[in-house]
């Protein structure tokens, strides 16, 4: 009897929780695109532990730019053309388009004096598209005005 009561309770919970959970808004990652990149920073002179943070930061920045460039390389040709027309706008405000940076690997070779970092970016493709679309609509409007 007790066993049947537990099964009935579990069944009732499943019936009430599943609809509730399906009504909770979910945040899809459909607008995110992932890209990996690697950055290497070669320092000069002797390794100093107090400078390692700077070395790492420089390698991280290079890895982020590398991953961003790989992302841009996956765009269709027309989008790349539109991107390169306003590349400086993107590069000056890259944080707006990058939602997350995850360090996948970090190595330090003291012999070759190289700090290497591999990252994975989550790019907000929707924000990129919005910027590209706004720029092309401005250009089209500007072209119409000159006729």
GROMACS .gro file of C-alpha atoms in nm:
model
  147
    1UNK     CA    1   0.000   0.000   0.000
    2UNK     CA    2   0.278   0.241   0.097
    3UNK     CA    3   0.468   0.152  -0.220
    4UNK     CA    4   0.163   0.232  -0.437
    5UNK     CA    5   0.118   0.563  -0.256
    6UNK     CA    6   0.480   0.661  -0.330
    7UNK     CA    7   0.440   0.570  -0.698
    8UNK     CA    8   0.121   0.774  -0.716
    9UNK     CA    9   0.292   1.072  -0.549
   10UNK     CA   10   0.583   1.054  -0.792
   11UNK     CA   11   0.343   1.031  -1.087
   12UNK     CA   12   0.148   1.334  -0.963
   13UNK     CA   13   0.468   1.533  -0.914
   14UNK     CA   14   0.582   1.445  -1.264
   15UNK     CA   15   0.249   1.555  -1.408
   16UNK     CA   16   0.258   1.890  -1.227
   17UNK     CA   17   0.631   1.968  -1.255
   18UNK     CA   18   0.679   1.895  -1.625
   19UNK     CA   19   0.423   2.154  -1.744
   20UNK     CA   20   0.566   2.409  -1.500
   21UNK     CA   21   0.919   2.350  -1.622
   22UNK     CA   22   0.815   2.374  -1.985
   23UNK     CA   23   0.655   2.712  -1.919
   24UNK     CA   24   0.976   2.853  -1.768
   25UNK     CA   25   1.147   3.068  -2.030
   26UNK     CA   26   1.462   2.905  -2.157
   27UNK     CA   27   1.750   3.099  -2.295
   28UNK     CA   28   1.860   2.932  -2.611
   29UNK     CA   29   2.216   2.948  -2.730
   30UNK     CA   30   2.096   2.964  -3.092
   31UNK     CA   31   2.227   3.318  -3.125
   32UNK     CA   32   2.569   3.212  -2.996
   33UNK     CA   33   2.841   3.078  -3.216
   34UNK     CA   34   3.154   2.920  -3.076
   35UNK     CA   35   3.502   2.978  -3.207
   36UNK     CA   36   3.846   2.870  -3.087
   37UNK     CA   37   4.171   3.058  -3.111
   38UNK     CA   38   4.528   3.040  -2.993
   39UNK     CA   39   4.758   3.317  -2.878
   40UNK     CA   40   5.128   3.307  -2.806
   41UNK     CA   41   5.327   3.570  -2.629
   42UNK     CA   42   5.704   3.550  -2.635
   43UNK     CA   43   5.871   3.749  -2.361
   44UNK     CA   44   6.229   3.864  -2.348
   45UNK     CA   45   6.484   3.828  -2.073
   46UNK     CA   46   6.455   3.613  -1.766
   47UNK     CA   47   6.119   3.485  -1.650
   48UNK     CA   48   5.983   3.686  -1.364
   49UNK     CA   49   5.686   3.547  -1.178
   50UNK     CA   50   5.553   3.897  -1.109
   51UNK     CA   51   5.531   3.959  -1.488
   52UNK     CA   52   5.351   3.633  -1.568
   53UNK     CA   53   5.010   3.797  -1.539
   54UNK     CA   54   5.107   4.046  -1.814
   55UNK     CA   55   5.242   3.766  -2.034
   56UNK     CA   56   4.923   3.569  -1.985
   57UNK     CA   57   4.705   3.872  -2.054
   58UNK     CA   58   4.891   3.943  -2.380
   59UNK     CA   59   4.856   3.579  -2.492
   60UNK     CA   60   4.486   3.588  -2.396
   61UNK     CA   61   4.425   3.898  -2.604
   62UNK     CA   62   4.600   3.739  -2.903
   63UNK     CA   63   4.395   3.420  -2.859
   64UNK     CA   64   4.071   3.619  -2.841
   65UNK     CA   65   4.152   3.808  -3.162
   66UNK     CA   66   4.252   3.481  -3.328
   67UNK     CA   67   3.921   3.318  -3.233
   68UNK     CA   68   3.731   3.627  -3.349
   69UNK     CA   69   3.908   3.619  -3.686
   70UNK     CA   70   3.822   3.250  -3.722
   71UNK     CA   71   3.459   3.335  -3.651
   72UNK     CA   72   3.464   3.608  -3.915
   73UNK     CA   73   3.615   3.356  -4.158
   74UNK     CA   74   3.306   3.136  -4.119
   75UNK     CA   75   3.073   3.413  -4.235
   76UNK     CA   76   2.933   3.399  -4.589
   77UNK     CA   77   3.133   3.608  -4.838
   78UNK     CA   78   2.880   3.895  -4.853
   79UNK     CA   79   2.874   3.925  -4.475
   80UNK     CA   80   3.254   3.924  -4.464
   81UNK     CA   81   3.262   4.205  -4.718
   82UNK     CA   82   3.018   4.407  -4.507
   83UNK     CA   83   3.221   4.324  -4.197
   84UNK     CA   84   3.553   4.439  -4.341
   85UNK     CA   85   3.397   4.774  -4.436
   86UNK     CA   86   3.336   4.845  -4.067
   87UNK     CA   87   3.593   4.615  -3.905
   88UNK     CA   88   3.733   4.897  -3.691
   89UNK     CA   89   3.388   4.943  -3.532
   90UNK     CA   90   3.383   4.578  -3.429
   91UNK     CA   91   3.743   4.566  -3.309
   92UNK     CA   92   3.704   4.880  -3.096
   93UNK     CA   93   3.405   4.730  -2.914
   94UNK     CA   94   3.474   4.355  -2.927
   95UNK     CA   95   3.336   4.297  -2.576
   96UNK     CA   96   2.990   4.385  -2.707
   97UNK     CA   97   3.000   4.087  -2.945
   98UNK     CA   98   3.178   3.833  -2.728
   99UNK     CA   99   2.961   3.685  -2.456
  100UNK     CA  100   3.204   3.444  -2.299
  101UNK     CA  101   3.570   3.347  -2.314
  102UNK     CA  102   3.680   3.010  -2.178
  103UNK     CA  103   4.046   2.919  -2.146
  104UNK     CA  104   4.081   2.565  -2.278
  105UNK     CA  105   4.455   2.532  -2.234
  106UNK     CA  106   4.743   2.736  -2.099
  107UNK     CA  107   5.109   2.647  -2.129
  108UNK     CA  108   5.430   2.820  -2.033
  109UNK     CA  109   5.756   2.708  -2.188
  110UNK     CA  110   6.034   2.875  -1.994
  111UNK     CA  111   6.299   2.747  -2.232
  112UNK     CA  112   6.145   2.912  -2.541
  113UNK     CA  113   6.003   3.197  -2.326
  114UNK     CA  114   5.652   3.149  -2.465
  115UNK     CA  115   5.315   3.165  -2.295
  116UNK     CA  116   5.046   2.998  -2.505
  117UNK     CA  117   4.672   3.013  -2.443
  118UNK     CA  118   4.387   2.845  -2.629
  119UNK     CA  119   4.040   2.992  -2.582
  120UNK     CA  120   3.685   2.927  -2.691
  121UNK     CA  121   3.464   3.230  -2.753
  122UNK     CA  122   3.088   3.245  -2.745
  123UNK     CA  123   3.006   3.511  -3.004
  124UNK     CA  124   2.673   3.691  -2.993
  125UNK     CA  125   2.587   3.633  -3.359
  126UNK     CA  126   2.265   3.831  -3.322
  127UNK     CA  127   2.453   4.145  -3.217
  128UNK     CA  128   2.698   4.095  -3.505
  129UNK     CA  129   2.411   4.059  -3.752
  130UNK     CA  130   2.235   4.365  -3.613
  131UNK     CA  131   2.546   4.579  -3.656
  132UNK     CA  132   2.605   4.448  -4.008
  133UNK     CA  133   2.240   4.498  -4.105
  134UNK     CA  134   2.229   4.850  -3.961
  135UNK     CA  135   2.543   4.941  -4.151
  136UNK     CA  136   2.412   4.805  -4.480
  137UNK     CA  137   2.078   4.984  -4.438
  138UNK     CA  138   2.266   5.309  -4.374
  139UNK     CA  139   2.472   5.252  -4.689
  140UNK     CA  140   2.162   5.173  -4.897
  141UNK     CA  141   1.989   5.486  -4.765
  142UNK     CA  142   2.302   5.688  -4.842
  143UNK     CA  143   2.316   5.543  -5.194
  144UNK     CA  144   1.950   5.631  -5.251
  145UNK     CA  145   2.002   5.986  -5.132
  146UNK     CA  146   2.283   6.045  -5.381
  147UNK     CA  147   2.069   5.950  -5.681
   0.00000   0.00000   0.00000
